[in-house]
Short mmCIF file of N, CA and C in Angstrom, two decimals:
data_model
loop_
_atom_site.label_atom_id
_atom_site.label_comp_id
_atom_site.label_asym_id
_atom_site.label_seq_id
_atom_site.Cartn_x
_atom_site.Cartn_y
_atom_site.Cartn_z
N MET A 1 1.32 -0.71 -11.34
CA MET A 1 0.18 -1.51 -11.67
C MET A 1 -0.25 -1.16 -13.09
N PHE A 2 -0.61 -2.18 -13.83
CA PHE A 2 -0.96 -1.99 -15.23
C PHE A 2 -2.26 -2.73 -15.56
N LYS A 3 -2.98 -2.16 -16.53
CA LYS A 3 -4.10 -2.89 -17.11
C LYS A 3 -3.53 -3.97 -18.02
N LYS A 4 -4.38 -4.81 -18.53
CA LYS A 4 -3.94 -5.90 -19.41
C LYS A 4 -3.19 -5.40 -20.64
N ASN A 5 -3.47 -4.19 -21.09
CA ASN A 5 -2.80 -3.66 -22.28
C ASN A 5 -1.53 -2.87 -21.93
N ASN A 6 -1.01 -3.06 -20.71
CA ASN A 6 0.21 -2.41 -20.22
C ASN A 6 0.09 -0.90 -20.02
N THR A 7 -1.14 -0.38 -19.89
CA THR A 7 -1.35 1.02 -19.58
C THR A 7 -1.23 1.20 -18.07
N PRO A 8 -0.37 2.12 -17.61
CA PRO A 8 -0.24 2.33 -16.16
C PRO A 8 -1.55 2.86 -15.55
N ILE A 9 -1.96 2.26 -14.43
CA ILE A 9 -3.15 2.73 -13.73
C ILE A 9 -2.84 3.11 -12.29
N GLY A 10 -1.62 2.87 -11.85
CA GLY A 10 -1.23 3.20 -10.49
C GLY A 10 0.18 2.76 -10.21
N TYR A 11 0.55 2.80 -8.93
CA TYR A 11 1.89 2.38 -8.53
C TYR A 11 1.83 1.72 -7.16
N ILE A 12 2.84 0.95 -6.86
CA ILE A 12 3.03 0.38 -5.53
C ILE A 12 4.53 0.18 -5.35
N ASN A 13 5.04 0.54 -4.18
CA ASN A 13 6.46 0.36 -3.93
C ASN A 13 6.75 0.26 -2.44
N ILE A 14 7.93 -0.27 -2.14
CA ILE A 14 8.45 -0.29 -0.78
C ILE A 14 9.82 0.37 -0.83
N ASP A 15 10.01 1.41 -0.03
CA ASP A 15 11.33 2.03 0.07
C ASP A 15 12.28 1.04 0.70
N LEU A 16 13.45 0.91 0.12
CA LEU A 16 14.41 -0.06 0.64
C LEU A 16 15.38 0.55 1.65
N ASP A 17 15.12 1.80 2.07
CA ASP A 17 15.90 2.34 3.17
C ASP A 17 15.39 1.71 4.47
N GLU A 18 15.88 2.16 5.61
CA GLU A 18 15.49 1.48 6.86
C GLU A 18 14.03 1.69 7.25
N SER A 19 13.32 2.63 6.60
CA SER A 19 11.90 2.83 6.92
C SER A 19 11.03 1.70 6.37
N HIS A 20 11.44 1.10 5.26
CA HIS A 20 10.63 0.08 4.58
C HIS A 20 9.20 0.58 4.36
N ASP A 21 9.08 1.84 3.96
CA ASP A 21 7.78 2.48 3.82
C ASP A 21 7.07 1.98 2.57
N LEU A 22 5.84 1.53 2.75
CA LEU A 22 4.98 1.05 1.68
C LEU A 22 4.17 2.22 1.15
N GLY A 23 4.13 2.38 -0.16
CA GLY A 23 3.34 3.44 -0.77
C GLY A 23 2.58 2.90 -1.97
N TYR A 24 1.42 3.48 -2.24
CA TYR A 24 0.63 3.06 -3.39
C TYR A 24 -0.32 4.16 -3.80
N GLY A 25 -0.76 4.10 -5.03
CA GLY A 25 -1.74 5.04 -5.55
C GLY A 25 -2.40 4.43 -6.77
N LEU A 26 -3.60 4.86 -7.06
CA LEU A 26 -4.38 4.28 -8.15
C LEU A 26 -5.24 5.37 -8.78
N LYS A 27 -5.31 5.38 -10.11
CA LYS A 27 -6.18 6.33 -10.78
C LYS A 27 -7.61 6.16 -10.28
N LYS A 28 -8.29 7.28 -10.12
CA LYS A 28 -9.62 7.28 -9.50
C LYS A 28 -10.61 6.35 -10.20
N GLU A 29 -10.54 6.25 -11.50
CA GLU A 29 -11.52 5.41 -12.21
C GLU A 29 -11.37 3.92 -11.90
N TYR A 30 -10.29 3.55 -11.20
CA TYR A 30 -10.09 2.14 -10.84
C TYR A 30 -10.30 1.87 -9.35
N TRP A 31 -10.72 2.90 -8.61
CA TRP A 31 -10.99 2.72 -7.19
C TRP A 31 -12.12 1.71 -6.99
N HIS A 32 -12.17 1.12 -5.79
CA HIS A 32 -13.25 0.23 -5.35
C HIS A 32 -13.36 -1.05 -6.18
N GLN A 33 -12.22 -1.52 -6.71
CA GLN A 33 -12.21 -2.76 -7.47
C GLN A 33 -11.25 -3.78 -6.85
N ARG A 34 -10.79 -3.53 -5.65
CA ARG A 34 -9.88 -4.41 -4.90
C ARG A 34 -8.50 -4.54 -5.54
N ILE A 35 -8.19 -3.69 -6.50
CA ILE A 35 -6.89 -3.74 -7.17
C ILE A 35 -5.77 -3.47 -6.19
N VAL A 36 -5.89 -2.38 -5.43
CA VAL A 36 -4.83 -2.02 -4.48
C VAL A 36 -4.75 -3.06 -3.36
N SER A 37 -5.88 -3.52 -2.87
CA SER A 37 -5.86 -4.54 -1.80
C SER A 37 -5.08 -5.77 -2.23
N GLU A 38 -5.32 -6.24 -3.43
CA GLU A 38 -4.61 -7.42 -3.93
C GLU A 38 -3.13 -7.13 -4.14
N ALA A 39 -2.82 -5.96 -4.67
CA ALA A 39 -1.42 -5.59 -4.90
C ALA A 39 -0.65 -5.46 -3.59
N VAL A 40 -1.28 -4.85 -2.58
CA VAL A 40 -0.62 -4.69 -1.27
C VAL A 40 -0.36 -6.06 -0.65
N LYS A 41 -1.33 -6.93 -0.67
CA LYS A 41 -1.12 -8.28 -0.11
C LYS A 41 0.03 -8.99 -0.83
N ALA A 42 0.07 -8.87 -2.16
CA ALA A 42 1.12 -9.54 -2.94
C ALA A 42 2.50 -8.96 -2.64
N ILE A 43 2.61 -7.65 -2.54
CA ILE A 43 3.93 -7.05 -2.30
C ILE A 43 4.40 -7.34 -0.87
N ILE A 44 3.47 -7.43 0.08
CA ILE A 44 3.85 -7.79 1.45
C ILE A 44 4.36 -9.23 1.48
N GLN A 45 3.69 -10.13 0.80
CA GLN A 45 4.15 -11.52 0.74
C GLN A 45 5.54 -11.61 0.12
N GLN A 46 5.78 -10.86 -0.95
CA GLN A 46 7.08 -10.87 -1.60
C GLN A 46 8.15 -10.28 -0.68
N ALA A 47 7.82 -9.21 0.02
CA ALA A 47 8.77 -8.60 0.96
C ALA A 47 9.16 -9.58 2.06
N GLN A 48 8.18 -10.31 2.57
CA GLN A 48 8.47 -11.31 3.61
C GLN A 48 9.38 -12.41 3.07
N LYS A 49 9.12 -12.86 1.84
CA LYS A 49 9.98 -13.88 1.23
C LYS A 49 11.42 -13.40 1.09
N GLU A 50 11.57 -12.09 0.87
CA GLU A 50 12.90 -11.52 0.69
C GLU A 50 13.56 -11.11 2.00
N GLY A 51 12.89 -11.39 3.12
CA GLY A 51 13.50 -11.19 4.42
C GLY A 51 13.19 -9.88 5.13
N LEU A 52 12.30 -9.06 4.59
CA LEU A 52 11.92 -7.84 5.31
C LEU A 52 11.01 -8.24 6.47
N ASN A 53 11.38 -7.86 7.68
CA ASN A 53 10.59 -8.29 8.83
C ASN A 53 9.59 -7.24 9.30
N TYR A 54 9.58 -6.06 8.66
CA TYR A 54 8.56 -5.07 8.98
C TYR A 54 8.39 -4.11 7.81
N LEU A 55 7.22 -3.48 7.74
CA LEU A 55 6.92 -2.42 6.79
C LEU A 55 6.25 -1.30 7.55
N THR A 56 6.35 -0.09 7.03
CA THR A 56 5.60 1.03 7.58
C THR A 56 4.73 1.60 6.46
N ALA A 57 3.68 2.30 6.84
CA ALA A 57 2.83 2.96 5.87
C ALA A 57 2.03 4.04 6.59
N THR A 58 1.67 5.07 5.88
CA THR A 58 0.84 6.13 6.44
C THR A 58 -0.28 6.44 5.45
N HIS A 59 -1.34 7.04 5.98
CA HIS A 59 -2.41 7.53 5.11
C HIS A 59 -3.06 8.72 5.79
N ASP A 60 -3.67 9.57 4.98
CA ASP A 60 -4.41 10.71 5.51
C ASP A 60 -5.54 10.18 6.38
N ILE A 61 -5.78 10.80 7.50
CA ILE A 61 -6.81 10.34 8.45
C ILE A 61 -8.19 10.30 7.79
N LYS A 62 -8.41 11.12 6.78
CA LYS A 62 -9.70 11.15 6.09
C LYS A 62 -9.83 10.05 5.03
N ASN A 63 -8.74 9.37 4.74
CA ASN A 63 -8.75 8.34 3.69
C ASN A 63 -9.05 6.98 4.31
N ILE A 64 -10.33 6.74 4.59
CA ILE A 64 -10.72 5.49 5.25
C ILE A 64 -10.51 4.28 4.35
N HIS A 65 -10.55 4.49 3.04
CA HIS A 65 -10.34 3.36 2.12
C HIS A 65 -8.92 2.83 2.22
N SER A 66 -7.96 3.74 2.34
CA SER A 66 -6.57 3.31 2.50
C SER A 66 -6.39 2.62 3.85
N ASP A 67 -7.07 3.10 4.87
CA ASP A 67 -7.04 2.45 6.18
C ASP A 67 -7.53 1.01 6.05
N HIS A 68 -8.62 0.81 5.32
CA HIS A 68 -9.17 -0.53 5.13
C HIS A 68 -8.21 -1.43 4.36
N VAL A 69 -7.55 -0.88 3.33
CA VAL A 69 -6.57 -1.65 2.56
C VAL A 69 -5.48 -2.16 3.48
N MET A 70 -4.96 -1.27 4.33
CA MET A 70 -3.87 -1.66 5.23
C MET A 70 -4.32 -2.72 6.23
N LYS A 71 -5.50 -2.53 6.79
CA LYS A 71 -6.01 -3.51 7.77
C LYS A 71 -6.26 -4.87 7.12
N LYS A 72 -6.84 -4.87 5.92
CA LYS A 72 -7.09 -6.14 5.21
C LYS A 72 -5.79 -6.88 4.92
N ALA A 73 -4.71 -6.12 4.76
CA ALA A 73 -3.41 -6.73 4.47
C ALA A 73 -2.70 -7.19 5.74
N GLY A 74 -3.34 -6.98 6.90
CA GLY A 74 -2.76 -7.44 8.16
C GLY A 74 -1.91 -6.41 8.87
N MET A 75 -1.93 -5.17 8.38
CA MET A 75 -1.16 -4.11 9.05
C MET A 75 -1.93 -3.62 10.27
N HIS A 76 -1.21 -3.06 11.23
CA HIS A 76 -1.82 -2.61 12.47
C HIS A 76 -1.51 -1.14 12.72
N TYR A 77 -2.50 -0.41 13.25
CA TYR A 77 -2.33 1.00 13.59
C TYR A 77 -1.35 1.15 14.74
N CYS A 78 -0.44 2.11 14.61
CA CYS A 78 0.53 2.36 15.69
C CYS A 78 0.37 3.74 16.30
N TYR A 79 0.28 4.79 15.48
CA TYR A 79 0.18 6.14 16.03
C TYR A 79 -0.28 7.12 14.96
N SER A 80 -0.71 8.30 15.43
CA SER A 80 -1.10 9.40 14.55
C SER A 80 -0.13 10.55 14.76
N TYR A 81 -0.01 11.39 13.76
CA TYR A 81 0.78 12.60 13.90
C TYR A 81 0.19 13.67 13.01
N LYS A 82 0.54 14.92 13.30
CA LYS A 82 0.04 16.05 12.54
C LYS A 82 1.20 16.66 11.77
N GLU A 83 1.02 16.86 10.46
CA GLU A 83 2.04 17.54 9.68
C GLU A 83 1.86 19.04 9.83
N HIS A 84 2.96 19.76 9.84
CA HIS A 84 2.89 21.22 9.99
C HIS A 84 3.17 21.90 8.68
#
């Protein structure tokens, strides 16, 4: 993700292995501006056009904003796990 002057402000990607894991991040000064929400929706639409029939994504349980981004994009909660 870039500002209008091509300065990087974050990233978004989908792993093309069988996990199809969606990942994203944004510099803190750009939080709460719907940038990630719009980017996630756009990349999901593009993935569907290219024939990906599912995506996966995870977020820290304390990161409610990322949870909201995923839900707004139409993703659904499946399970929780604990890292060791």
